[in-house]
Coordinates of C-alpha atoms and ligand atoms in Angstrom, one line a residue:
X1 CA -30.9 23.2 -23.4
X2 CA -30.7 23.3 -19.7
X3 CA -33.3 21.4 -17.8
X4 CA -35.0 24.8 -16.6
X5 CA -35.7 25.4 -20.2
X6 CA -37.8 22.3 -20.7
X7 CA -41.6 22.8 -20.1
X8 CA -43.5 20.1 -17.9
X9 CA -45.5 19.3 -21.1
X10 CA -42.2 18.6 -23.2
X11 CA -41.0 16.4 -20.2
X12 CA -44.2 14.5 -20.3
X13 CA -44.1 13.9 -23.9
X14 CA -40.4 13.0 -24.0
X15 CA -41.0 10.6 -21.0
X16 CA -44.0 8.9 -22.9
X17 CA -42.1 8.5 -26.3
X18 CA -39.0 6.9 -24.7
X19 CA -41.2 4.6 -22.6
X20 CA -43.2 3.7 -25.9
X21 CA -40.1 3.0 -27.6
X22 CA -38.8 1.0 -24.8
X23 CA -41.9 -1.1 -24.8
X24 CA -41.7 -1.5 -28.6
X25 CA -38.1 -2.7 -28.3
X26 CA -38.9 -5.3 -25.4
X27 CA -41.6 -6.7 -27.7
X28 CA -39.2 -7.4 -30.3
X29 CA -37.8 -10.2 -28.1
X30 CA -34.4 -11.6 -28.6
X31 CA -32.6 -10.4 -31.9
X32 CA -29.8 -12.5 -33.2
X33 CA -26.6 -10.6 -34.2
X34 CA -24.1 -11.7 -36.6
X35 CA -22.0 -14.8 -35.6
X36 CA -18.4 -14.2 -34.4
X37 CA -15.8 -13.5 -37.1
X38 CA -13.7 -16.2 -35.7
X39 CA -14.3 -19.5 -33.9
X40 CA -13.3 -19.9 -30.4
X41 CA -9.6 -20.2 -30.7
X42 CA -6.3 -21.0 -28.6
X43 CA -4.3 -17.9 -29.5
X44 CA -7.1 -15.5 -28.2
X45 CA -7.5 -17.6 -25.1
X46 CA -3.8 -17.5 -24.6
X47 CA -3.6 -13.8 -24.9
X48 CA -6.6 -13.3 -22.6
X49 CA -5.1 -15.7 -19.9
X50 CA -1.7 -13.7 -20.0
X51 CA -3.6 -10.3 -19.7
X52 CA -5.6 -11.6 -16.8
X53 CA -2.6 -13.4 -15.2
X54 CA -4.8 -16.5 -15.0
X55 CA -2.4 -19.5 -14.9
X56 CA -5.1 -22.4 -14.6
X57 CA -4.0 -24.8 -17.3
X58 CA -7.5 -26.3 -17.6
X59 CA -8.5 -24.0 -20.5
X60 CA -5.7 -24.7 -23.0
X61 CA -5.1 -28.3 -22.0
X62 CA -8.9 -29.1 -22.5
X63 CA -9.7 -26.7 -25.3
X64 CA -12.2 -24.7 -23.3
X65 CA -12.6 -21.0 -23.2
X66 CA -12.6 -19.0 -20.0
X67 CA -16.4 -18.2 -19.3
X68 CA -15.7 -14.5 -18.7
X69 CA -14.3 -14.3 -22.4
X70 CA -18.0 -14.6 -23.7
X71 CA -18.1 -11.2 -24.9
X72 CA -14.6 -11.2 -26.4
X73 CA -15.7 -13.6 -29.3
X74 CA -18.4 -11.4 -30.7
X75 CA -17.1 -7.9 -29.9
X76 CA -17.7 -5.7 -32.8
X77 CA -15.7 -2.9 -34.4
X78 CA -17.4 0.6 -35.1
X79 CA -18.0 -0.6 -38.8
X80 CA -19.8 -3.8 -37.8
X81 CA -22.1 -1.9 -35.4
X82 CA -23.5 0.0 -38.3
X83 CA -24.8 -3.1 -40.2
X84 CA -25.7 -5.2 -37.1
X85 CA -28.1 -3.2 -35.2
X86 CA -29.4 -4.5 -31.8
X87 CA -32.8 -3.6 -30.2
X88 CA -30.7 -1.5 -27.8
X89 CA -29.5 0.8 -30.3
X90 CA -32.6 2.8 -31.4
X91 CA -33.3 3.3 -27.8
X92 CA -29.7 4.6 -27.1
X93 CA -30.0 6.9 -30.1
X94 CA -33.4 8.2 -28.8
X95 CA -31.8 8.9 -25.4
X96 CA -29.0 10.9 -26.9
X97 CA -31.3 12.9 -29.0
X98 CA -33.3 13.7 -25.9
X99 CA -29.9 15.1 -24.2
X100 CA -29.2 12.0 -22.3
X101 CA -25.7 11.8 -23.9
X102 CA -23.6 10.7 -20.9
X103 CA -23.3 7.1 -20.3
X104 CA -22.1 4.8 -17.3
X105 CA -22.2 1.1 -16.9
X106 CA -24.0 0.5 -13.6
X107 CA -24.6 -3.4 -13.6
X108 CA -23.2 -6.4 -15.3
X109 CA -24.2 -10.0 -14.3
X110 CA -23.0 -13.0 -16.3
X111 CA -24.6 -16.4 -16.1
X112 CA -22.4 -19.3 -17.6
X113 CA -24.3 -22.4 -18.9
X114 CA -21.1 -24.3 -20.1
X115 CA -17.8 -23.7 -21.3
X116 CA -17.4 -22.6 -25.1
X117 CA -15.0 -25.1 -26.8
X118 CA -12.3 -24.4 -29.2
X119 CA -13.7 -24.3 -32.8
X120 CA -17.3 -23.4 -31.8
X121 CA -18.5 -20.3 -33.4
X122 CA -20.6 -18.1 -31.0
X123 CA -23.7 -15.8 -32.0
X124 CA -24.8 -13.2 -29.7
X125 CA -28.6 -12.4 -29.3
X126 CA -29.8 -9.4 -27.6
X127 CA -33.0 -8.8 -25.9
X128 CA -34.0 -5.3 -24.4
X129 CA -35.6 -5.8 -21.0
X130 CA -36.3 -2.5 -19.3
X131 CA -36.0 1.2 -19.2
X132 CA -36.4 3.0 -15.9
X133 CA -36.7 6.6 -15.3
X134 CA -36.2 9.6 -15.3
X135 CA -34.4 9.5 -12.1
X136 CA -32.3 12.0 -10.5
X137 CA -28.7 10.8 -9.8
X138 CA -25.4 12.3 -8.7
X139 CA -24.3 12.6 -12.2
X140 CA -27.4 14.2 -13.4
X141 CA -31.1 13.1 -14.5
X142 CA -31.3 10.0 -16.4
X143 CA -32.6 6.6 -17.5
X144 CA -31.6 3.3 -16.7
X145 CA -31.7 1.0 -19.7
X146 CA -31.2 -2.9 -19.2
X147 CA -30.6 -5.7 -21.8
X148 CA -29.5 -9.2 -21.8
X149 CA -27.1 -10.7 -24.4
X150 CA -27.1 -14.5 -24.7
X151 CA -24.2 -16.2 -26.6
X152 CA -25.1 -19.5 -28.5
X153 CA -22.8 -22.0 -29.6
X154 CA -23.1 -23.0 -33.3
X155 CA -26.4 -21.3 -33.4
X156 CA -28.5 -23.2 -30.8
X157 CA -27.1 -24.0 -27.5
X158 CA -26.8 -21.0 -24.9
X159 CA -23.2 -20.9 -23.5
X160 CA -23.3 -17.7 -21.5
X161 CA -25.6 -14.7 -21.0
X162 CA -25.1 -11.3 -19.6
X163 CA -27.5 -8.8 -18.0
X164 CA -26.1 -5.2 -18.7
X165 CA -27.5 -1.9 -17.4
X166 CA -26.4 1.4 -18.2
X167 CA -27.3 4.8 -16.9
X168 CA -27.9 7.4 -19.8
X169 CA -27.8 10.9 -18.1
X170 CA -28.0 14.4 -19.1
X171 CA -24.6 15.7 -18.1
X172 CA -24.7 18.8 -16.0
X173 CA -23.6 21.8 -17.9
X174 CA -20.4 23.3 -16.8
X175 CA -21.4 27.0 -16.1
X176 CA -19.3 29.7 -17.5
X177 CA -18.0 32.0 -14.5
X178 CA -20.2 35.0 -14.2
X179 CA -18.0 37.8 -15.3
X180 CA -19.4 40.7 -13.0
X181 CA -18.3 39.5 -9.5
X182 CA -19.4 41.8 -6.8
X183 CA -16.6 43.9 -5.0
X184 CA -16.3 42.2 -1.7
X185 CA -14.2 44.2 0.8
X186 CA -14.3 44.7 4.6
X187 CA -17.2 47.3 4.5
X188 CA -19.5 44.7 2.3
X189 CA -18.3 41.3 3.3
X190 CA -21.2 40.9 5.8
X191 CA -23.7 41.7 3.0
X192 CA -22.4 38.9 0.8
X193 CA -21.9 36.4 3.7
X194 CA -25.7 37.1 4.4
X195 CA -26.6 36.5 0.6
X196 CA -24.9 33.1 0.9
X197 CA -27.0 32.2 3.6
X198 CA -30.2 33.6 2.1
X199 CA -30.3 36.6 4.3
X200 CA -30.7 40.2 3.1
X201 CA -28.4 42.2 5.6
X202 CA -28.6 45.8 6.1
X203 CA -25.8 47.6 7.8
X204 CA -26.6 49.3 11.1
X205 CA -25.0 51.8 13.4
X206 CA -23.9 49.8 16.5
X207 CA -24.2 53.0 18.4
X208 CA -27.5 54.9 17.3
X209 CA -29.1 51.8 15.4
X210 CA -29.6 53.8 12.3
X211 CA -29.7 51.7 9.1
X212 CA -27.7 52.6 5.8
X213 CA -27.3 51.0 2.6
X214 CA -25.0 50.9 0.6
X215 CA -22.7 50.0 3.4
X216 CA -20.1 52.4 4.7
X217 CA -17.4 52.9 7.1
X218 CA -19.1 55.5 9.3
X219 CA -22.7 56.3 10.3
X220 CA -24.2 59.5 8.5
X221 CA -26.4 60.2 11.6
X222 CA -23.8 60.0 14.6
X223 CA -20.5 59.6 12.8
X224 CA -19.9 56.4 14.8
X225 CA -17.6 53.9 13.1
X226 CA -19.2 51.1 15.2
X227 CA -21.1 48.7 12.8
X228 CA -23.5 46.1 12.9
X229 CA -26.4 44.8 10.8
X230 CA -29.9 43.6 10.8
X231 CA -31.7 41.1 8.7
X232 CA -34.3 42.5 6.4
X233 CA -37.7 41.0 5.9
X234 CA -37.0 40.4 2.3
X235 CA -40.1 42.4 1.2
X236 CA -39.7 45.7 -0.9
X237 CA -41.6 48.0 -3.1
X238 CA -40.5 49.1 -6.5
X239 CA -39.4 52.8 -6.1
X240 CA -37.9 53.4 -9.5
X241 CA -36.6 51.4 -12.4
X242 CA -34.9 51.4 -15.9
X243 CA -35.1 48.8 -18.5
X244 CA -31.6 48.2 -19.8
X245 CA -31.6 47.2 -23.7
X246 CA -28.2 48.3 -24.6
X247 CA -25.2 48.1 -24.5
X248 CA -24.8 44.3 -23.9
X249 CA -23.6 43.4 -20.5
X250 CA -21.3 40.4 -20.0
X251 CA -23.2 37.5 -18.4
X252 CA -26.5 39.1 -18.9
X253 CA -29.4 38.8 -21.6
X254 CA -30.9 42.1 -22.5
X255 CA -33.5 43.5 -21.7
X256 CA -33.3 43.4 -18.0
X257 CA -34.8 45.6 -15.4
X258 CA -32.6 47.5 -12.9
X259 CA -34.6 48.7 -10.0
X260 CA -34.3 50.7 -6.9
X261 CA -36.3 48.8 -4.3
X262 CA -37.7 50.4 -1.1
X263 CA -37.6 48.1 2.0
X264 CA -40.0 48.5 4.8
X265 CA -36.9 48.9 7.0
X266 CA -36.5 52.2 5.6
X267 CA -33.6 52.0 3.1
X268 CA -33.4 51.6 -0.7
X269 CA -31.3 49.0 -2.4
X270 CA -30.6 48.5 -6.1
X271 CA -31.1 45.1 -7.9
X272 CA -32.7 43.4 -10.9
X273 CA -36.4 42.5 -11.1
X274 CA -36.8 39.1 -12.5
X275 CA -39.6 36.7 -13.1
X276 CA -41.6 39.5 -14.7
X277 CA -41.6 40.8 -18.4
X278 CA -40.1 44.4 -18.4
X279 CA -43.4 45.8 -19.7
X280 CA -45.4 44.4 -16.6
X281 CA -42.9 46.1 -14.3
X282 CA -44.5 49.2 -12.7
X283 CA -43.5 51.6 -9.9
X284 CA -45.3 50.7 -6.6
X285 CA -45.4 46.9 -7.2
X286 CA -44.6 44.7 -4.4
X287 CA -41.6 42.6 -4.6
X288 CA -39.7 39.8 -2.6
X289 CA -36.2 39.1 -2.6
X290 CA -34.9 36.0 -4.3
X291 CA -31.4 34.7 -4.6
X292 CA -30.2 33.8 -8.1
X293 CA -27.0 31.7 -8.5
X294 CA -25.2 33.3 -11.4
X295 CA -22.3 30.7 -11.6
X296 CA -20.8 28.1 -9.4
X297 CA -19.7 30.9 -7.0
X298 CA -21.7 34.1 -7.4
X299 CA -25.2 34.4 -5.9
X300 CA -27.0 37.7 -6.4
X301 CA -30.0 38.9 -4.5
X302 CA -32.9 39.8 -7.1
X303 CA -36.5 40.9 -6.7
X304 CA -39.4 39.0 -7.9
X305 CA -43.2 40.1 -8.0
X306 CA -44.7 39.2 -4.7
X307 CA -47.2 36.4 -5.1
X308 CA -50.4 37.8 -3.6
Ligands
ZN1 ZN1 -25.2 56.0 14.3

């Protein structure tokens, strides 16, 4: 589902439900997880120091764990995660279900109360603290979820805590290329350059000023090959149309309306009528040009009912 398919009502309900769930999870307070499978131990510390390139002898000499290892002792495998749910899991599941499937960690702040000692068994406890959103971000729209994990030594004394924040975002859908690229050549390039700028350009004769559309190499009035263009007002009136039902057209959903639109400037142009059910389209209706992006490259001028 793309964001355009979601009605404001659905968005409000989703927002309310997510924030209600967040309030519920926050109210749960701190939830204890399973104790670490192994006590703080020298082999793990030795591997960690080697991996980090930390040559400080204090840890192994005095039987202390580097504070930044806090998370290491209680890190779970996928199976453990099933049986040891935290107050965060339900919320992440709800965000996934609402389409916010992307995840990126945005903040991590650790606070150390004291060193964990070799032989101590650490137990994590998780507290959900806040949900903020939806917010528009460069990655897409999403929610910031924040929680805190505190590690307790032998059940009681806090050793370290970590505030963790993630952005759960709705990934932007990669758009498939629109298969019917307009033919752009030296006669028509000015028109498509205009479309990119939101201008509806009509070719004009540089000698007699007559307008012509579609563009061509020579003025049908005075036979001059000197060309220019004007920018049309963007208004139009439906001159004629058909409703295309069949055959299927790549990149398009049927039915769609193909219209001949008469411009007040005096030329006619072919284009689709959009934002209007085909059965409500009628000859003589007032239209206004609109620019629709068909994929990451192609923009097509189309026609929408003029708002009165
Ligand atoms: Zn001319």
